[in-house]
Amino acid sequence: MIAKVTKGARAGGALRYDFGPGHREEHKDARIVAGSVPGTPQQIARIIDRHTRQRADVARPIWRCSLSLPDEDGVLPDEQWARIAEQYVERMWGGAVPWTAVRHDDDHIHLTVSRVAWSGELLSDSHDYARSRPIVRALEREHGLVDAEARSDRVAPQVSGPERAAAQRRGSAQPEREQLRELIRAARDASAGGGRLAFEAALRDAGVDYRANTAKTGRMSGYSFSMPSWTDAGGGQVWAAASRVSRDLRWSQLRETLGQPDPRAQWMLPPQRQAAETVAAPAPADRRQVSAAAARSKSTTTSGTPPRRPPGWSAGTVPGATPYRPGQQPGPRRGRGR
C-alpha cells in the first residue's frame, strides 16, 4: 500500500475533486466508505471547514492522503477499506478529528482529515511522512496485503500517468521506460566483465536502441536508450538518458559492472591520455618509492661519478680513434674527394 500526502486550505475543494470526474474522467461511482462526520459530501465539507475556521492562523489545516494498492492485492470490498481507513487515521491522528474517506476507484481511497481536533487543538503535521510509513507497513501485514515498499524500485524514476496512457494508446501494455529498464539490466548482467562491446551486443540482441555519449576527447559519459516503437505524437523516436531509465544504469555504475575498457575509446585518445587511462596511479607508498628512485637516479647523473665502462676500456683506446695528447693540434680531416 502506498500513501501519498498533500495539504490544503479547505475540505470543500478536496471533496469536490473526489466526487468530480477526475483529471482523466477516471472517477467512477464515488462514495463515502468511512469517517467521523455524518451527512452528504456537501454537508461534510461545510462541517469540517466551519470547524477549522476557528484556527484562522493556520494556512493549510486540511491533511489529505491517498492510500492505493498494487494490482497484486486485487479489489478490496468497501468494508475492508473502511477498516483500513479507521485504523490509519486512529494511529496517525488519534482518531479524535473530523475526517472522511472517499472511494471512487477499485485500487485506492482518499482521506480528508482536519488537523484541528474536535477539542480545538491543532495537531502537528511535523514528520508526517516518516510517521505514516510504519503505519502503512503494519496495515499491510494485518490485512494480508503486498509490501509495496519492498516491491517498489527505489532507484528507478516512476512512470507518470500521462506517459502510461500514451503507451497504451500506442498499443503497449507496459510503458517503454519500464520495458527498457528490464531489458537493459538483463543485458548488463549478461555482459558483466565483458566491456562495452559485449554490453552493446546484448542490447542489440534485446532490441534496444542505444547512443553512446562521448566527449571530443573520447571520454565516455553515458548512454541514451530507446526502442523502435517508442515515438512521440509527431512520429519521432523518443530517447531517454540512462538516469531517466534507472539510476543504476548511469555510466559511473555501469563501468564498474562491465569492467574491461573499450578499445574503441582507447585509440581515440592522444598517447599521453591513453597512458593515463590504462595505467593506474601508484599507491601513496609506491609514489614515495618512485620519488626515491628518481632522486637516486638524478644524483648519479649529476654528481660527477662516471658511468660504468666495459672491461679494458680507457680513454683513447676506442677502435679507429687517434689518441689525443695535451697540446696536440688535431690534423686536417680527410674525406672522400679531397
PDB file of N, CA and C in Angstrom, residues 1 14 27 34 95 145 151 184 201 212 215 280 312 331:
ATOM      1  N   MET A   1       0.853  -1.191   0.000  1.00  0.00           N
ATOM      2  CA  MET A   1       0.000   0.000   0.000  1.00  0.00           C
ATOM      3  C   MET A   1       0.888   1.240   0.000  1.00  0.00           C
ATOM      4  N   ALA A  14     -11.422  19.655  -1.700  1.00  0.00           N
ATOM      5  CA  ALA A  14     -10.986  18.260  -1.741  1.00  0.00           C
ATOM      6  C   ALA A  14     -12.143  17.328  -2.074  1.00  0.00           C
ATOM      7  N   HIS A  27     -12.798   8.940 -12.272  1.00  0.00           N
ATOM      8  CA  HIS A  27     -13.603   8.743 -11.068  1.00  0.00           C
ATOM      9  C   HIS A  27     -14.947   8.120 -11.421  1.00  0.00           C
ATOM     10  N   ALA A  34     -16.077   5.628   5.021  1.00  0.00           N
ATOM     11  CA  ALA A  34     -15.790   5.734   6.453  1.00  0.00           C
ATOM     12  C   ALA A  34     -15.632   7.203   6.812  1.00  0.00           C
ATOM     13  N   GLY A  95      -7.580   9.725  16.098  1.00  0.00           N
ATOM     14  CA  GLY A  95      -8.988   9.444  15.849  1.00  0.00           C
ATOM     15  C   GLY A  95      -9.940  10.554  16.243  1.00  0.00           C
ATOM     16  N   LEU A 145      -1.754  -7.785   2.834  1.00  0.00           N
ATOM     17  CA  LEU A 145      -1.502  -7.068   1.587  1.00  0.00           C
ATOM     18  C   LEU A 145      -0.024  -7.136   1.212  1.00  0.00           C
ATOM     19  N   ARG A 151       8.351  -3.992  -2.837  1.00  0.00           N
ATOM     20  CA  ARG A 151       8.057  -4.246  -4.248  1.00  0.00           C
ATOM     21  C   ARG A 151       8.540  -3.118  -5.143  1.00  0.00           C
ATOM     22  N   ILE A 184      17.607  -3.619 -20.299  1.00  0.00           N
ATOM     23  CA  ILE A 184      18.979  -3.122 -20.137  1.00  0.00           C
ATOM     24  C   ILE A 184      19.650  -3.775 -18.942  1.00  0.00           C
ATOM     25  N   ALA A 201      26.385  -5.405 -27.729  1.00  0.00           N
ATOM     26  CA  ALA A 201      25.890  -6.551 -28.491  1.00  0.00           C
ATOM     27  C   ALA A 201      24.653  -7.143 -27.820  1.00  0.00           C
ATOM     28  N   ALA A 212      25.853   6.126 -27.499  1.00  0.00           N
ATOM     29  CA  ALA A 212      26.934   6.378 -26.540  1.00  0.00           C
ATOM     30  C   ALA A 212      27.264   7.865 -26.564  1.00  0.00           C
ATOM     31  N   ALA A 215      32.668  12.618 -25.125  1.00  0.00           N
ATOM     32  CA  ALA A 215      33.227  13.957 -25.312  1.00  0.00           C
ATOM     33  C   ALA A 215      34.176  13.952 -26.508  1.00  0.00           C
ATOM     34  N   ALA A 280      47.267   2.520 -13.949  1.00  0.00           N
ATOM     35  CA  ALA A 280      46.730   3.009 -12.684  1.00  0.00           C
ATOM     36  C   ALA A 280      47.789   3.819 -11.963  1.00  0.00           C
ATOM     37  N   GLY A 312      88.484  -3.226 -19.774  1.00  0.00           N
ATOM     38  CA  GLY A 312      89.556  -2.901 -20.713  1.00  0.00           C
ATOM     39  C   GLY A 312      89.410  -1.566 -21.393  1.00  0.00           C
ATOM     40  N   GLY A 331      94.793  17.220 -36.599  1.00  0.00           N
ATOM     41  CA  GLY A 331      95.157  17.355 -38.003  1.00  0.00           C
ATOM     42  C   GLY A 331      93.947  17.609 -38.863  1.00  0.00           C
TER      43      GLY A 331
END
